[in-house]
XYZ file of C-alpha atoms in Angstrom:
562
model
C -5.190 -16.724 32.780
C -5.841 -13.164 31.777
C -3.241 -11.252 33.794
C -0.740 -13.885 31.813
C -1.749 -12.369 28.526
C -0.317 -9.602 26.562
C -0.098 -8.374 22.973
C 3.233 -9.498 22.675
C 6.043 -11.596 24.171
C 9.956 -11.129 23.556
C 12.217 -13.959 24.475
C 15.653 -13.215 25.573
C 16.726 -9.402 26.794
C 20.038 -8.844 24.786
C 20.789 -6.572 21.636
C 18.302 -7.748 19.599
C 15.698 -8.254 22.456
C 16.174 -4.679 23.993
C 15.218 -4.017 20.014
C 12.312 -5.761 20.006
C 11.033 -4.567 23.381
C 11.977 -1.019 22.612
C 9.825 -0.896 19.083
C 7.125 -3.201 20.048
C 6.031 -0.940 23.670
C 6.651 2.380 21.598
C 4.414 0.947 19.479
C 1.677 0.764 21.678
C 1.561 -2.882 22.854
C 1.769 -4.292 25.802
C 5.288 -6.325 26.064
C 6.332 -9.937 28.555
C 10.372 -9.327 28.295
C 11.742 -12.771 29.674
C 15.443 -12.989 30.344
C 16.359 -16.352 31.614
C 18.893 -15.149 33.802
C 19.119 -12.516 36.711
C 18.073 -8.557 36.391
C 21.195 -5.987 36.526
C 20.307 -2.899 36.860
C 22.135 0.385 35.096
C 24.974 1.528 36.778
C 24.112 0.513 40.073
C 25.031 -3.008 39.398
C 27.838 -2.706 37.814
C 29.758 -3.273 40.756
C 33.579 -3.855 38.974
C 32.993 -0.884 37.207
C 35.887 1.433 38.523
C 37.822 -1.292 39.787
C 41.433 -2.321 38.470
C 43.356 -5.503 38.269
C 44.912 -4.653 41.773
C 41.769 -4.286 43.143
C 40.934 -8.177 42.885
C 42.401 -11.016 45.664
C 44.021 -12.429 42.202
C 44.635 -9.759 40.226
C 41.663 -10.395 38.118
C 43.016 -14.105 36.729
C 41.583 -16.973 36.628
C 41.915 -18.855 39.053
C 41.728 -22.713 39.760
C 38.626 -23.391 41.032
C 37.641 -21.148 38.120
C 38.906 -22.882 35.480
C 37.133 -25.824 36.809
C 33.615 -24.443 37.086
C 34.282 -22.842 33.037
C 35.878 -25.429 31.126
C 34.459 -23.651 28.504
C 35.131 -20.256 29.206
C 38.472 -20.989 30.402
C 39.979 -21.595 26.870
C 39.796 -18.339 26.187
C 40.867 -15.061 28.069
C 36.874 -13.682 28.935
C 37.495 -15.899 32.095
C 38.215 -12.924 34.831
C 37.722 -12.037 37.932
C 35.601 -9.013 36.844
C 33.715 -10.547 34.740
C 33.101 -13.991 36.719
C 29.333 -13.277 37.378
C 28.165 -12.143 33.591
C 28.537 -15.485 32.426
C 26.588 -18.556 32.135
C 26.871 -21.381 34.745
C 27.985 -23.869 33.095
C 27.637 -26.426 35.182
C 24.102 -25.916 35.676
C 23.870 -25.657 31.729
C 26.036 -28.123 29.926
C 25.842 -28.623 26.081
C 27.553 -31.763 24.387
C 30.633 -30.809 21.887
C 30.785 -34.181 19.357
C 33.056 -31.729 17.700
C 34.763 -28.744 19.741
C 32.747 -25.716 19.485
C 33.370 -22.627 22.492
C 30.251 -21.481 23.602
C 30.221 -17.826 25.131
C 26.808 -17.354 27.150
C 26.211 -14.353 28.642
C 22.523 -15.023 31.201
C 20.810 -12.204 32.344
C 19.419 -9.103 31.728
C 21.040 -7.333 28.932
C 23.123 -10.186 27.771
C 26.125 -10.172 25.774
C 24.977 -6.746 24.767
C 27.066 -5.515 28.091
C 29.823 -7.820 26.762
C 30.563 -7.436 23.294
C 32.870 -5.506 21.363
C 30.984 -3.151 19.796
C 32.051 -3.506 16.310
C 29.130 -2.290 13.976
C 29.367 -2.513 10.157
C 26.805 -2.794 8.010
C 26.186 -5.533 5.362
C 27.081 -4.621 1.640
C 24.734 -5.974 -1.344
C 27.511 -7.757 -2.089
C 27.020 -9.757 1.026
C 23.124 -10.499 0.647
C 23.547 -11.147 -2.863
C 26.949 -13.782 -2.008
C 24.543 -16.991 -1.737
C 22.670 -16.661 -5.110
C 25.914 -15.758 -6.839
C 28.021 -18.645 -5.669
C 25.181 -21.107 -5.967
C 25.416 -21.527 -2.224
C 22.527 -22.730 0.350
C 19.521 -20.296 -0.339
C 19.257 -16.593 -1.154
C 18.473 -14.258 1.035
C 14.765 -12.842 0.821
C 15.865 -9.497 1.139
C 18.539 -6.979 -0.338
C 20.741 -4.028 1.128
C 17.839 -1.471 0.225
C 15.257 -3.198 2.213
C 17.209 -3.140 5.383
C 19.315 0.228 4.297
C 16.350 2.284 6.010
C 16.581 0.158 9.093
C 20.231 0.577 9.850
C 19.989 4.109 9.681
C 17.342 3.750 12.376
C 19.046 1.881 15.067
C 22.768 3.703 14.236
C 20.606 7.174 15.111
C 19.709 6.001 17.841
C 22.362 3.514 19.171
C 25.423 5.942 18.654
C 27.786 4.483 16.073
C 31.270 6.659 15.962
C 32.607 5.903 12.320
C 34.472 7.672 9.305
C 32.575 7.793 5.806
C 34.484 6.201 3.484
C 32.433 6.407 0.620
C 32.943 1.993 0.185
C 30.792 -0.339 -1.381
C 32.234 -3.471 -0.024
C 31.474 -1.077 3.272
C 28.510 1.372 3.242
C 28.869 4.207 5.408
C 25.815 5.057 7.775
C 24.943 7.577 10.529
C 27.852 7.962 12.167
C 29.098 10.273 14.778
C 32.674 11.326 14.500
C 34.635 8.477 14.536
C 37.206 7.636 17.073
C 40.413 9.185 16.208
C 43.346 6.650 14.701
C 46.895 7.565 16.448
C 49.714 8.963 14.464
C 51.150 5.580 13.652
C 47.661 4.418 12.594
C 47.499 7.299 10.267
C 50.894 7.030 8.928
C 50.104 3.192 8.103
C 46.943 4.252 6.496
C 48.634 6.858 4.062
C 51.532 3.767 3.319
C 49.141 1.124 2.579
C 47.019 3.565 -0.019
C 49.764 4.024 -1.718
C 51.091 0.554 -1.716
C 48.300 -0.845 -3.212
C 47.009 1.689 -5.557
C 43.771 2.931 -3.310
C 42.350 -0.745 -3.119
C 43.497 -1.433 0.744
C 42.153 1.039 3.018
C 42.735 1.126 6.847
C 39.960 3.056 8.478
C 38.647 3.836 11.655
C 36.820 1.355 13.519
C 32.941 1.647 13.467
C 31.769 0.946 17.154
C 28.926 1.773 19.621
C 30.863 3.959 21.458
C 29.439 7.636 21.284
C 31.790 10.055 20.740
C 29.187 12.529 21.422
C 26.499 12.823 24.424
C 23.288 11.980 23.848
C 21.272 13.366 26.413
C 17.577 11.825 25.509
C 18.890 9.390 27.060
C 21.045 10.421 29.785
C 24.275 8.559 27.982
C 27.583 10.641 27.990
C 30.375 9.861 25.639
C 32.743 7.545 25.648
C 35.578 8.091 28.133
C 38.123 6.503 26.817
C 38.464 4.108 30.195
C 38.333 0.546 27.914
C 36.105 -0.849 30.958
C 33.488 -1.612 28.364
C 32.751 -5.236 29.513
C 32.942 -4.336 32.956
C 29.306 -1.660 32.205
C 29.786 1.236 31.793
C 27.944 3.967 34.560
C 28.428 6.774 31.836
C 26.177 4.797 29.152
C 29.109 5.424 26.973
C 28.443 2.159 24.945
C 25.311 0.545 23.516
C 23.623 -1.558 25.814
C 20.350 -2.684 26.362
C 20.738 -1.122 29.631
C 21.827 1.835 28.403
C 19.433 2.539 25.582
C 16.766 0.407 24.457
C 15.778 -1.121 27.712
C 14.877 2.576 29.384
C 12.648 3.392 26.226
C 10.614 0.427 26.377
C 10.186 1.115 30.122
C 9.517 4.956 29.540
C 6.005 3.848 27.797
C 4.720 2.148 30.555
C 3.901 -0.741 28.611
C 6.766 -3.078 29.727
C 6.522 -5.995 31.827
C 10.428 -7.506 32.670
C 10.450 -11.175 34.186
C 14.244 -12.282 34.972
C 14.669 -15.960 35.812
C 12.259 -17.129 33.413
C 12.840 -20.340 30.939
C 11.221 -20.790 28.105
C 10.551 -24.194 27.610
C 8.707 -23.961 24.871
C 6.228 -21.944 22.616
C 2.752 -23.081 22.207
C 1.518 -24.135 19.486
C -2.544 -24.004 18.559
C -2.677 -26.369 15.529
C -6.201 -25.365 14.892
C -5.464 -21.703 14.016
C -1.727 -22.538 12.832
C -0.773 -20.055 15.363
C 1.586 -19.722 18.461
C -0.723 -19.191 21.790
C 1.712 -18.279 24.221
C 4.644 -19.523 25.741
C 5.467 -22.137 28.733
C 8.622 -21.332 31.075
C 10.370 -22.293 34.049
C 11.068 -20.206 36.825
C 14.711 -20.751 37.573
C 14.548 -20.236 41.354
C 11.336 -21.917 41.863
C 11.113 -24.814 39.498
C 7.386 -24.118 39.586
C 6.002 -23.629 35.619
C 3.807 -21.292 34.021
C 2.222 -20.253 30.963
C 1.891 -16.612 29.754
C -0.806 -15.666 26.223
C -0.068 -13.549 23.228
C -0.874 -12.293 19.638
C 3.093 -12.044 18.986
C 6.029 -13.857 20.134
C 9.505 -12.849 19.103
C 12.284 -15.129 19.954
C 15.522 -13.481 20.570
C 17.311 -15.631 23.180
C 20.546 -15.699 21.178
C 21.101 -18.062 18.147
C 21.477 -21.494 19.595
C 18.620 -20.750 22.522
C 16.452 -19.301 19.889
C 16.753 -22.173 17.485
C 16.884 -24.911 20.630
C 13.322 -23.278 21.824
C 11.884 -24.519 18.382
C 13.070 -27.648 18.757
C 11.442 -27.994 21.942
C 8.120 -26.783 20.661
C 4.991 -28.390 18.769
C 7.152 -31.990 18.891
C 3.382 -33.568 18.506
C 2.981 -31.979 14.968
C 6.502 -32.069 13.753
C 8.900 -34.758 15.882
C 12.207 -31.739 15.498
C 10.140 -28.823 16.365
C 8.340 -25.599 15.251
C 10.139 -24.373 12.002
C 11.452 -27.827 11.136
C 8.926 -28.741 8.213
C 11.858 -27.571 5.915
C 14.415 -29.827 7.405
C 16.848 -26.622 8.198
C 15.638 -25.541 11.810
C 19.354 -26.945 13.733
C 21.188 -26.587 10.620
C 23.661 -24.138 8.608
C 25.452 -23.229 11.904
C 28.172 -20.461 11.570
C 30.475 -18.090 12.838
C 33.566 -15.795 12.250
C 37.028 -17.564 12.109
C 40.079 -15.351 13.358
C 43.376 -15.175 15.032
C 45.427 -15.059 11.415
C 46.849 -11.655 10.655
C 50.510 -10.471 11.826
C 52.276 -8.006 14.246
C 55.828 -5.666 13.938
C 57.508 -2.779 15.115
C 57.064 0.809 13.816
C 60.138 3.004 14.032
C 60.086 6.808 13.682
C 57.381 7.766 16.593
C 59.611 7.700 19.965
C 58.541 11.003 20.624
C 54.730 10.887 20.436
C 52.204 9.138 22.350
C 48.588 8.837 22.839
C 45.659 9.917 25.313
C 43.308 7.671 27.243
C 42.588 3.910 26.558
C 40.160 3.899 23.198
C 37.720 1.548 22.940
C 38.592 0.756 19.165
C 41.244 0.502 16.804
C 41.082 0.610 13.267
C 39.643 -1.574 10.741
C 40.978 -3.362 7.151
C 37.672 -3.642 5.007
C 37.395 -7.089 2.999
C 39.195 -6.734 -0.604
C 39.746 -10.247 -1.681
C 36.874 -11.521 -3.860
C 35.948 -8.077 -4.571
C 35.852 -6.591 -8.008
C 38.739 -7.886 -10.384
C 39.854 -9.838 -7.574
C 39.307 -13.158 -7.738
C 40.411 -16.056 -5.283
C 40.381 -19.997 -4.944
C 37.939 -19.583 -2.152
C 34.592 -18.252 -1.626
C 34.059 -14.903 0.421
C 36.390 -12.828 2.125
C 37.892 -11.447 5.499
C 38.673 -8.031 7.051
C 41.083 -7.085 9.662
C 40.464 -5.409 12.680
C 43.930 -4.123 14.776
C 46.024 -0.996 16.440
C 48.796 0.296 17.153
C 50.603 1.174 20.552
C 53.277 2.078 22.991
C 55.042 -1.268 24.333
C 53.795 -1.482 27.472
C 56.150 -2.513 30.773
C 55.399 -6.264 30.526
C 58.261 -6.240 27.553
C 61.256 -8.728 28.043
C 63.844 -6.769 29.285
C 66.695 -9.439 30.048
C 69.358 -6.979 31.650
C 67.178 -4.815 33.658
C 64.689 -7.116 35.370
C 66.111 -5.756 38.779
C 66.919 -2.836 40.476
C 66.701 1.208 39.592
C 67.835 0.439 36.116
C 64.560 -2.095 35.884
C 62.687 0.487 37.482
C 63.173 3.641 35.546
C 62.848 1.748 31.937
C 59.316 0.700 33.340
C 57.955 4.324 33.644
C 59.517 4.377 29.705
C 56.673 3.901 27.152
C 58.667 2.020 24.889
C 58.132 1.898 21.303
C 55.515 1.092 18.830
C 54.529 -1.922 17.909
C 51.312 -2.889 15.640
C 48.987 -6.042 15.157
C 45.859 -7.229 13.455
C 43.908 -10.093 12.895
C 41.488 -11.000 10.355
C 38.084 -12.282 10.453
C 36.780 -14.848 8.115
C 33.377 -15.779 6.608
C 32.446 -18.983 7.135
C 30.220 -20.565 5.114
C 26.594 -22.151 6.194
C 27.158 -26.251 5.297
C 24.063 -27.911 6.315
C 26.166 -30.481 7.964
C 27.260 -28.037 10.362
C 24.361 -28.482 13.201
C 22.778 -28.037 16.201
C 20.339 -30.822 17.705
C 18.867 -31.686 20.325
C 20.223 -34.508 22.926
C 17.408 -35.320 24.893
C 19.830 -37.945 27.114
C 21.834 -35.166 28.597
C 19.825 -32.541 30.992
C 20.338 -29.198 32.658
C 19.664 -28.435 35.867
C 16.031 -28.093 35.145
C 15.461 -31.446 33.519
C 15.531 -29.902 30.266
C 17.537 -30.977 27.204
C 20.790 -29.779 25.902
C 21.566 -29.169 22.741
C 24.785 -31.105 21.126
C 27.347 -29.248 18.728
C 28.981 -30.551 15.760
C 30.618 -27.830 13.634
C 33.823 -27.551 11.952
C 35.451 -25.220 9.531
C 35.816 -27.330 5.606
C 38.689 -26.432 2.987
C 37.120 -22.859 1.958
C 38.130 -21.893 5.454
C 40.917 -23.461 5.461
C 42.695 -22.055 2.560
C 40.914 -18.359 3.641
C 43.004 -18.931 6.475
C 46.594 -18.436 4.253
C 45.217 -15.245 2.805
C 44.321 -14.029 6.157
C 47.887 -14.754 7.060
C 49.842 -14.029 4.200
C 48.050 -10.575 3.026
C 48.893 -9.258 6.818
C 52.662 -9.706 6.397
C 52.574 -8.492 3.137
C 50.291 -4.936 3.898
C 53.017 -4.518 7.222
C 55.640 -5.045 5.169
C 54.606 -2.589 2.360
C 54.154 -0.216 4.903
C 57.279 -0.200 5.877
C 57.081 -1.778 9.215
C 59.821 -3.352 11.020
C 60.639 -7.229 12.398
C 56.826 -8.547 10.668
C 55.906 -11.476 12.236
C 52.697 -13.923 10.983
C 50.408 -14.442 13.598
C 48.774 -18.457 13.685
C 46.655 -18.633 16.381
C 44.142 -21.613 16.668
C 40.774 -20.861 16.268
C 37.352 -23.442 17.342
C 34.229 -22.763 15.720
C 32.380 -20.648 18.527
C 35.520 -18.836 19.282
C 34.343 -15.733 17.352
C 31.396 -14.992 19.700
C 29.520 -14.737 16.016
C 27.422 -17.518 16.043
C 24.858 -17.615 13.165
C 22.420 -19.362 11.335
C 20.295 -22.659 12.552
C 17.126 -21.183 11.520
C 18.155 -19.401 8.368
C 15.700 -16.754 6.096
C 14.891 -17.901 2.880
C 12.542 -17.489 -0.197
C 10.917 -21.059 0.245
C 9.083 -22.463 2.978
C 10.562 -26.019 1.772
C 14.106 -24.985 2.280
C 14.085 -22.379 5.520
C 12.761 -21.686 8.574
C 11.516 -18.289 8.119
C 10.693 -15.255 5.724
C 12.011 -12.670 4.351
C 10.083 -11.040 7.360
C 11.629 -12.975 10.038
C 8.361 -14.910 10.532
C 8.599 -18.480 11.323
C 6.972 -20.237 8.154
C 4.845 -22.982 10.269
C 3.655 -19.940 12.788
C 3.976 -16.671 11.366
C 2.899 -14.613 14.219
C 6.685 -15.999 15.781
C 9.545 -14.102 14.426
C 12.982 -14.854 15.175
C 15.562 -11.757 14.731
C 18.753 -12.757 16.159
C 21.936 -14.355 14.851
C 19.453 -17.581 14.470
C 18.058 -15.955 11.343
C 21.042 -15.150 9.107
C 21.111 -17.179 6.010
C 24.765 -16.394 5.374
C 27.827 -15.147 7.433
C 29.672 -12.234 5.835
C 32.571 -11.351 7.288
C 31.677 -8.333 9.679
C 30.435 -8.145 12.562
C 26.911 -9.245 12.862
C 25.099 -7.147 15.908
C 24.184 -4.194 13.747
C 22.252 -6.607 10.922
C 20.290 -8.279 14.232
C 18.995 -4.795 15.372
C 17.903 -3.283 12.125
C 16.531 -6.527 10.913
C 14.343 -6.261 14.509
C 13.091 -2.978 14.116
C 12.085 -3.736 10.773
C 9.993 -6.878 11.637
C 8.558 -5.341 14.701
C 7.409 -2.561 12.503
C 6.113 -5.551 10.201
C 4.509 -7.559 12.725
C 2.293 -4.463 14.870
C 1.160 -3.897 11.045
C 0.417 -6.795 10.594
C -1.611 -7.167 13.788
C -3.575 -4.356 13.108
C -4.928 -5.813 10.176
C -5.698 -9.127 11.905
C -3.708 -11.202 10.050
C -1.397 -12.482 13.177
C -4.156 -13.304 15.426
């Protein structure tokens, strides 16, 4: 039993994993990573890397047989050829939908972190203040100056390329120089200011793609291939390959087990503290138990939160966390696929280089100062513009050397954007256990019932209706609305389930990410949030990781986690 203890264990291996991993091994202790899923390794795994779509016996669609092993996956368009082993088997792991909800998994080392798209904006104090001032759920325990510090941590050192904009509904951070918009991008930019007084602002997009090399740790700048989900051999991208995964290794302090399970954290009811944790090895079966002083659970939101529920059942019947009657609950996630597209005339003779990575972005301005809605919260728009590429209908020159020579044409301009909404966190919106359907390993599954309510829903016409009307102020040509549908999941933003809070009666953990039942567990991932906002959430997970792993080795060293 000795060689299975260390000073700390870190469920789960994606972005806010690699955090925890990174800061808890440069911090001297000795780190268990356990990924449930296989190991790939930096660039020499990423075997689709420099492939195209010819490359593939189907072009890189789906096909068939496919669609039939990814139900799930196959309602969207991540179901590729290139992608088809980064995703979770999900036949060997089922989950039960009592209302739709599109579950992205991504199993193995690294995660979705070599998956996502890498749009990073931080919070606002608007945003962590939203609950308290609209009498929603619970507050947050913390504010935009205790986590302010913390995102200019992880930006330093995860590369963000961004513009500083000087926003409150948008703080800037550390930024290196943003990725550039295109001349039609710009022009729209300048329209729209003037349009609506300097109160809509189009802006680059804020991503983890470096726009400058970074060689502490061997990662060269983006090349403008848009490969990004494929991994990327330059380390142009964050990744937990890429960055935080070869620090934690550089100590010497890291032990990495792929194929491990968690089945459940252990629980010593005497001290009112987690032991250790019992998993599964996935190719074995066989089970085994590994000791510490700290155990952060980052296995994603809904494997975070189903771990709990799977842990101390003989002191509280719904799991670790649950005393408060929230652990499952206040499940959320960013609804989309509103906004509008049209033509831009004027730019036939200009172009653009390479294939960016990012666009440009619309920050939120409904609900925002003097603004005020029907609906709680807000949405911002993410979009670009571009050449028309071949695939346009051409109905008199499909054949022939007429067809062929418009094809090597670029076409003109068009531009789209969508908008993403927040989504509030109902407690009725939940995650539970259904202990009569098992995985592959005889292990529960967790059953999904989420749905968007009436603040969503009339969101959703703004989302619309404000994208027409910004293209059409900016002079744009042939606007259409775009009305796509949209099932909770769908945003790959899942949140919530074992929310922060002030009270130990009414969350599942503190305003130091500390499970209130066990405090030497902290959960940091999208599990924690206690509200939605409507950015992008990867860049809150990291810097709210670094900050409790700088919490929890203090508090360790004073003895109080033990």
């Amino acid at each position: 039993m000795a060689d299975n203890h260390y000073d700390a264990i870190v469920v789960g291996s994606g972005i806010s994993g690699g955090w925890a991993a990174k800061e808890l091994t440069e911090k001297g202790l000795k780190v268990l990573l356990l990924e449930r899923g296989r190991n790939i390794e930096h660039i020499s795994d990423y075997q689709n890397a420099d492939k195209e779509a010819w490359d593939f016996p189907h072009r890189n669609r789906a096909t068939q047989e496919m669609k039939k092993k990814f139900p799930v996956l196959s309602r969207d368009y991540l179901l590729d050829e290139a992608t088809l082993g980064m995703w979770a088997n999900e036949q060997e792991t089922p989950y039960v939908e009592e209302k739709r909800f599109d579950w992205f998994r991504g199993y193995h080392v690294g995660g979705r972190s070599l998956l996502w798209g890498r749009q990073t904006y931080r919070w606002s104090q608007t945003d962590f203040e939203a609950n308290a001032r609209d009498g929603v759920a619970v507050d947050w325990p913390i504010r935009y100056e205790d986590i302010a510090p913390w995102y200019d941590y992880v930006e330093r050192f995860a590369g963000i390329s961004g513009s500083r904009e000087g926003l409150d509904i948008l703080p800037d951070g550390e930024f290196l120089p943003p990725i550039p918009l295109n001349c039609v991008e710009e022009d729209v930019a300048r329209r729209l200011k003037t349009a609506f007084g300097g109160k809509r602002h189009l802006i680059n997009s804020r991503c983890a793609n470096i726009t400058q090399e970074l060689p502490d740790q061997d990662r060269v700048r983006c090349q403008y291939r848009n490969k990004c989900r494929l991994g990327c051999p330059f380390g142009g991208y964050f990744s937990t390959q890429s960055s935080t995964l070869p620090a934690a290794v550089a100590t010497g302090n890291l032990t990495l087990r792929p194929f491990s399970i968690v089945k459940q954290v252990i629980y010593d009811k005497d001290r009112k503290r987690a032991s250790g944790v019992e998993i599964i090895d996935a190719e074995t079966n066989l089970t085994y138990e590994y000791t510490a002083d700290v155990i952060f659970l980052n296995a994603s939101t809904l494997n975070s939160t189903w771990i709990l529920m799977n842990s101390a059942t003989d002191i509280w019947p719904d799991g670790l966390g649950s005393s408060s009657g929230e652990l499952g609950h206040n499940v959320m996630d960013h609804h989309f696929r509103m906004g509008a597209t049209g033509e831009v005339q004027g730019f036939e003779d200009t172009y653009f280089k390479g294939r960016r990575p990012a666009g440009f972005y619309i920050p939120r301005f409904r609900n925002v100062g003097d603004d005020k809605r029907h609906y709680l919260r807000g949405f911002g728009y993410q979009g670009s513009a571009s050449r028309t590429r071949w695939e346009r209908e051409i109905a008199e020159l499909n054949i022939g050397a007429d067809y062929k020579n418009e094809v090597l044409q670029p076409g003109g301009w068009t531009i789209g954007m969508t908008a993403f909404g927040e989504m509030l966190p109902y407690h009725e919106n939940q995650a539970k256990l259904d202990r009569g359907t098992t995985d592959k390993w005889g292990l529960p599954v967790l059953s999904m019932n989420v749905e968007m309510k009436q603040n969503e829903l009339d969101m959703r016409e703004d989302m619309v209706n404000d994208a027409v009307e910004m293209f059409e102020a900016a002079g744009i040509k042939n606007v259409k609305a775009t009305r796509g549908s949209y099932a909770p999941g769908m945003g790959i933003h899942e949140m919530g389930t074992a929310r922060m809070g002030r009270d130990a009666k009414t969350s599942v953990l503190n305003g130091n990410n500390q499970v209130w039942d066990a405090p030497n567990v902290f959960v940091t991932d999208g599990a924690c949030m206690t509200s939605s906002a409507c950015v992008n959430p990867s860049l809150t997970y990291m810097a709210l990781t670094a900050r409790a792993a700088d919490f929890a080795v203090a508090e360790l060293k004073k003895g109080n986690l033990r």
